[in-house]
Amino acid sequence: MDLNLLQPNISQQISSVEHLQVELLMLYGDSCDIGEGKHYTSLTRRGLKRLIKDIRHVQQHMQSLSSTYLIDAGGNTLLTVGHKYDHQSAMGGTSRASY
C-alpha cells in the first residue's frame, strides 16, 4: 500500500511497525468524510473483530505459509501462487518451486 505523507518530519518518525499500523487502519478501519476531500479513519469494535479473526486465520496457516510462494508482475498483478518443495539433486540442495 502506497501512502503519501505530506509532512516530511512525520515520515522520518514513522517506523516499520507504525507503517503496519497505518496499513491495518486503512484496511480494517471505518472512514468518514470530514470535508475538503479528507477522511477520518479509526478502528471500531467491528473492525477490530475482523482483524482479530484474520490474524487467527493467519496464525493457523503460518506453517504452510512458510512453504508458499507467489509470482507477481510489477507488484500489481498476481500471476500465480504455489507451494515450494525441496529438490535434492545436482543443484546442490537448492530449493526449487513447483509450478
XYZ file of N, CA and C in Angstrom:
297
model
N 0.856 -1.159 0.000
C 0.000 0.000 0.000
C 0.905 1.225 0.000
N 0.675 2.130 -0.945
C 1.439 3.364 -1.014
C 0.658 4.467 -0.346
N 1.287 5.133 0.599
C 0.647 6.231 1.304
C 1.607 7.398 1.295
N 1.162 8.505 0.729
C 1.998 9.695 0.682
C 1.800 10.507 1.947
N 2.894 10.790 2.638
C 2.842 11.613 3.839
C 3.249 13.025 3.461
N 2.392 13.972 3.767
C 2.620 15.345 3.334
C 3.724 16.039 4.108
N 3.880 15.710 5.376
C 4.877 16.384 6.193
C 6.121 15.511 6.317
N 7.266 15.961 5.785
C 8.479 15.140 5.800
C 8.909 14.708 7.189
N 8.713 15.550 8.200
C 9.141 15.175 9.549
C 8.312 14.010 10.090
N 7.096 13.834 9.605
C 6.271 12.696 10.033
C 6.849 11.400 9.488
N 7.222 11.391 8.198
C 7.731 10.158 7.599
C 9.031 9.722 8.256
N 9.837 10.654 8.760
C 11.071 10.285 9.436
C 10.782 9.631 10.783
N 9.650 9.958 11.392
C 9.326 9.438 12.715
C 8.631 8.081 12.651
N 8.086 7.730 11.501
C 7.297 6.504 11.402
C 8.216 5.306 11.180
N 8.144 4.338 12.075
C 8.934 3.120 11.947
C 8.124 2.098 11.154
N 8.719 0.953 10.867
C 8.023 -0.075 10.096
C 6.792 -0.591 10.835
N 6.852 -0.652 12.159
C 5.690 -1.098 12.927
C 4.557 -0.093 12.757
N 4.885 1.184 12.791
C 3.858 2.191 12.628
C 3.284 2.178 11.209
N 4.119 1.866 10.210
C 3.603 1.725 8.846
C 2.575 0.590 8.796
N 2.870 -0.504 9.494
C 1.925 -1.613 9.554
C 0.629 -1.167 10.220
N 0.732 -0.384 11.274
C -0.468 0.114 11.950
C -1.299 0.972 11.008
N -0.641 1.812 10.210
C -1.351 2.651 9.245
C -2.067 1.776 8.225
N -1.375 0.760 7.710
C -1.992 -0.132 6.731
C -3.179 -0.875 7.329
N -3.054 -1.350 8.576
C -4.154 -2.051 9.223
C -5.348 -1.121 9.432
N -5.080 0.124 9.803
C -6.170 1.092 9.943
C -6.862 1.328 8.607
N -6.067 1.427 7.545
C -6.656 1.652 6.223
C -7.497 0.455 5.788
N -7.057 -0.763 6.130
C -7.765 -1.973 5.720
C -8.980 -2.289 6.585
N -8.860 -2.094 7.901
C -9.898 -2.546 8.827
C -10.673 -1.414 9.491
N -10.202 -0.204 9.338
C -10.857 0.915 9.996
C -12.089 1.398 9.243
N -12.908 2.130 9.939
C -14.065 2.796 9.333
C -13.688 4.237 9.072
N -14.075 4.717 7.909
C -13.690 6.043 7.480
C -14.920 6.916 7.297
N -14.786 8.182 7.657
C -15.875 9.125 7.400
C -15.286 10.406 6.804
N -16.055 11.027 5.963
C -15.646 12.250 5.283
C -15.670 13.413 6.272
N -14.563 14.153 6.341
C -14.521 15.320 7.239
C -14.394 16.619 6.441
N -14.665 16.547 5.163
C -14.662 17.738 4.317
C -13.349 17.970 3.601
N -13.419 18.742 2.550
C -12.265 19.108 1.743
C -11.497 17.886 1.238
N -12.199 16.796 0.971
C -11.575 15.580 0.461
C -10.801 14.784 1.493
N -10.941 15.115 2.756
C -10.219 14.421 3.826
C -11.136 13.418 4.508
N -10.515 12.365 5.048
C -11.261 11.321 5.741
C -10.632 11.034 7.094
N -11.484 10.781 8.073
C -11.059 10.379 9.414
C -11.263 8.867 9.485
N -10.207 8.126 9.802
C -10.279 6.668 9.863
C -9.859 6.200 11.240
N -10.680 5.329 11.828
C -10.342 4.750 13.131
C -10.839 3.311 13.169
N -10.283 2.560 14.087
C -10.641 1.154 14.237
C -11.813 1.035 15.201
N -12.920 0.522 14.717
C -14.102 0.318 15.545
C -14.072 -1.102 16.117
N -15.020 -1.415 16.975
C -15.112 -2.785 17.512
C -15.298 -3.799 16.394
N -16.123 -3.445 15.441
C -16.375 -4.352 14.307
C -15.092 -4.589 13.504
N -14.354 -3.516 13.229
C -13.091 -3.652 12.509
C -12.080 -4.453 13.290
N -12.020 -4.225 14.598
C -11.104 -4.970 15.454
C -11.448 -6.454 15.453
N -12.729 -6.790 15.493
C -13.138 -8.198 15.453
C -12.729 -8.840 14.131
N -12.883 -8.121 13.021
C -12.467 -8.639 11.709
C -10.959 -8.854 11.669
N -10.209 -7.897 12.219
C -8.748 -8.002 12.249
C -8.309 -9.197 13.085
N -8.879 -9.361 14.260
C -8.530 -10.493 15.125
C -8.852 -11.818 14.439
N -10.001 -11.884 13.779
C -10.387 -13.099 13.059
C -9.376 -13.417 11.960
N -8.955 -12.407 11.206
C -7.984 -12.622 10.137
C -6.619 -13.013 10.683
N -6.211 -12.415 11.803
C -4.925 -12.764 12.414
C -4.949 -14.210 12.902
N -6.051 -14.641 13.489
C -6.173 -16.046 13.929
C -6.074 -16.980 12.729
N -6.688 -16.605 11.630
C -6.633 -17.417 10.409
C -5.190 -17.524 9.913
N -4.467 -16.420 9.920
C -3.065 -16.434 9.501
C -2.242 -17.296 10.453
N -2.480 -17.171 11.759
C -1.739 -17.970 12.741
C -1.941 -19.458 12.497
N -3.153 -19.847 12.127
C -3.445 -21.259 11.887
C -2.690 -21.786 10.667
N -2.340 -20.893 9.741
C -1.721 -21.330 8.498
C -0.268 -20.877 8.359
N 0.351 -20.490 9.465
C 1.724 -19.993 9.408
C 2.689 -21.045 8.870
N 2.554 -22.289 9.279
C 3.474 -23.331 8.831
C 3.392 -23.522 7.326
N 2.192 -23.597 6.793
C 2.069 -23.777 5.343
C 2.477 -22.508 4.601
N 2.333 -21.359 5.239
C 2.742 -20.109 4.611
C 4.246 -20.077 4.371
N 5.000 -20.728 5.244
C 6.458 -20.736 5.084
C 6.891 -21.501 3.845
N 6.035 -22.345 3.296
C 6.389 -23.077 2.083
C 5.545 -22.632 0.885
N 4.981 -21.441 0.967
C 4.156 -20.913 -0.114
C 4.892 -19.766 -0.794
N 4.700 -19.624 -2.095
C 5.304 -18.516 -2.823
C 4.261 -17.887 -3.733
N 4.573 -16.702 -4.228
C 3.743 -16.091 -5.259
C 4.638 -15.414 -6.272
N 4.128 -15.282 -7.474
C 4.815 -14.560 -8.536
C 3.873 -13.464 -8.999
N 4.417 -12.237 -9.022
C 3.595 -11.106 -9.446
C 4.291 -10.362 -10.578
N 3.551 -9.511 -11.225
C 4.084 -8.677 -12.296
C 4.053 -7.235 -11.824
N 5.209 -6.698 -11.502
C 5.323 -5.306 -11.107
C 4.636 -4.952 -9.809
N 4.301 -5.920 -8.989
C 3.639 -5.644 -7.727
C 2.165 -5.320 -7.865
N 1.652 -5.361 -9.095
C 0.249 -5.002 -9.318
C -0.631 -6.175 -9.712
N -0.051 -7.182 -10.344
C -0.836 -8.295 -10.860
C -0.295 -9.613 -10.331
N -1.153 -10.383 -9.692
C -0.774 -11.699 -9.189
C -0.846 -12.691 -10.338
N 0.282 -13.340 -10.631
C 0.326 -14.302 -11.727
C 0.056 -15.724 -11.267
N 0.665 -16.118 -10.144
C 0.456 -17.477 -9.647
C 0.822 -17.563 -8.170
N 0.271 -18.562 -7.508
C 0.588 -18.880 -6.121
C 0.802 -20.381 -6.070
N 1.786 -20.829 -5.312
C 2.042 -22.267 -5.239
C 2.789 -22.633 -3.973
N 3.169 -23.912 -3.891
C 3.911 -24.422 -2.738
C 5.306 -24.815 -3.187
N 6.306 -24.437 -2.386
C 7.694 -24.792 -2.666
C 7.930 -26.227 -2.210
N 8.910 -26.846 -2.838
C 9.359 -28.143 -2.361
C 10.872 -28.164 -2.454
N 11.518 -28.971 -1.616
C 12.975 -29.090 -1.643
C 13.353 -30.161 -2.632
N 14.235 -29.786 -3.537
C 14.667 -30.695 -4.593
C 16.151 -30.972 -4.393
N 16.485 -32.136 -3.858
C 17.872 -32.515 -3.630
C 18.380 -33.237 -4.874
N 19.157 -32.531 -5.672
C 19.685 -33.155 -6.886
C 21.027 -32.543 -7.216
N 21.354 -32.530 -8.484
C 22.617 -31.972 -8.952
C 22.706 -30.467 -8.669
N 21.614 -29.869 -8.254
C 21.628 -28.433 -7.986
C 22.242 -28.146 -6.623
N 22.691 -29.146 -5.936
C 23.369 -28.933 -4.661
C 22.430 -28.617 -3.509
N 21.212 -29.114 -3.566
C 20.287 -28.930 -2.460
C 19.542 -27.616 -2.475
N 19.539 -26.942 -3.609
C 18.797 -25.679 -3.666
C 17.310 -25.943 -3.645
N 16.602 -25.005 -3.085
C 15.140 -25.109 -3.026
C 14.560 -24.616 -4.334
N 13.663 -25.394 -4.914
C 13.024 -25.016 -6.178
C 11.536 -24.931 -5.959
N 10.885 -24.191 -6.822
C 9.436 -24.044 -6.742
C 8.766 -24.945 -7.764
N 7.618 -25.482 -7.406
C 6.835 -26.272 -8.362
C 5.781 -25.356 -8.958
N 5.653 -25.416 -10.234
C 4.660 -24.567 -10.936
C 3.508 -25.407 -11.420
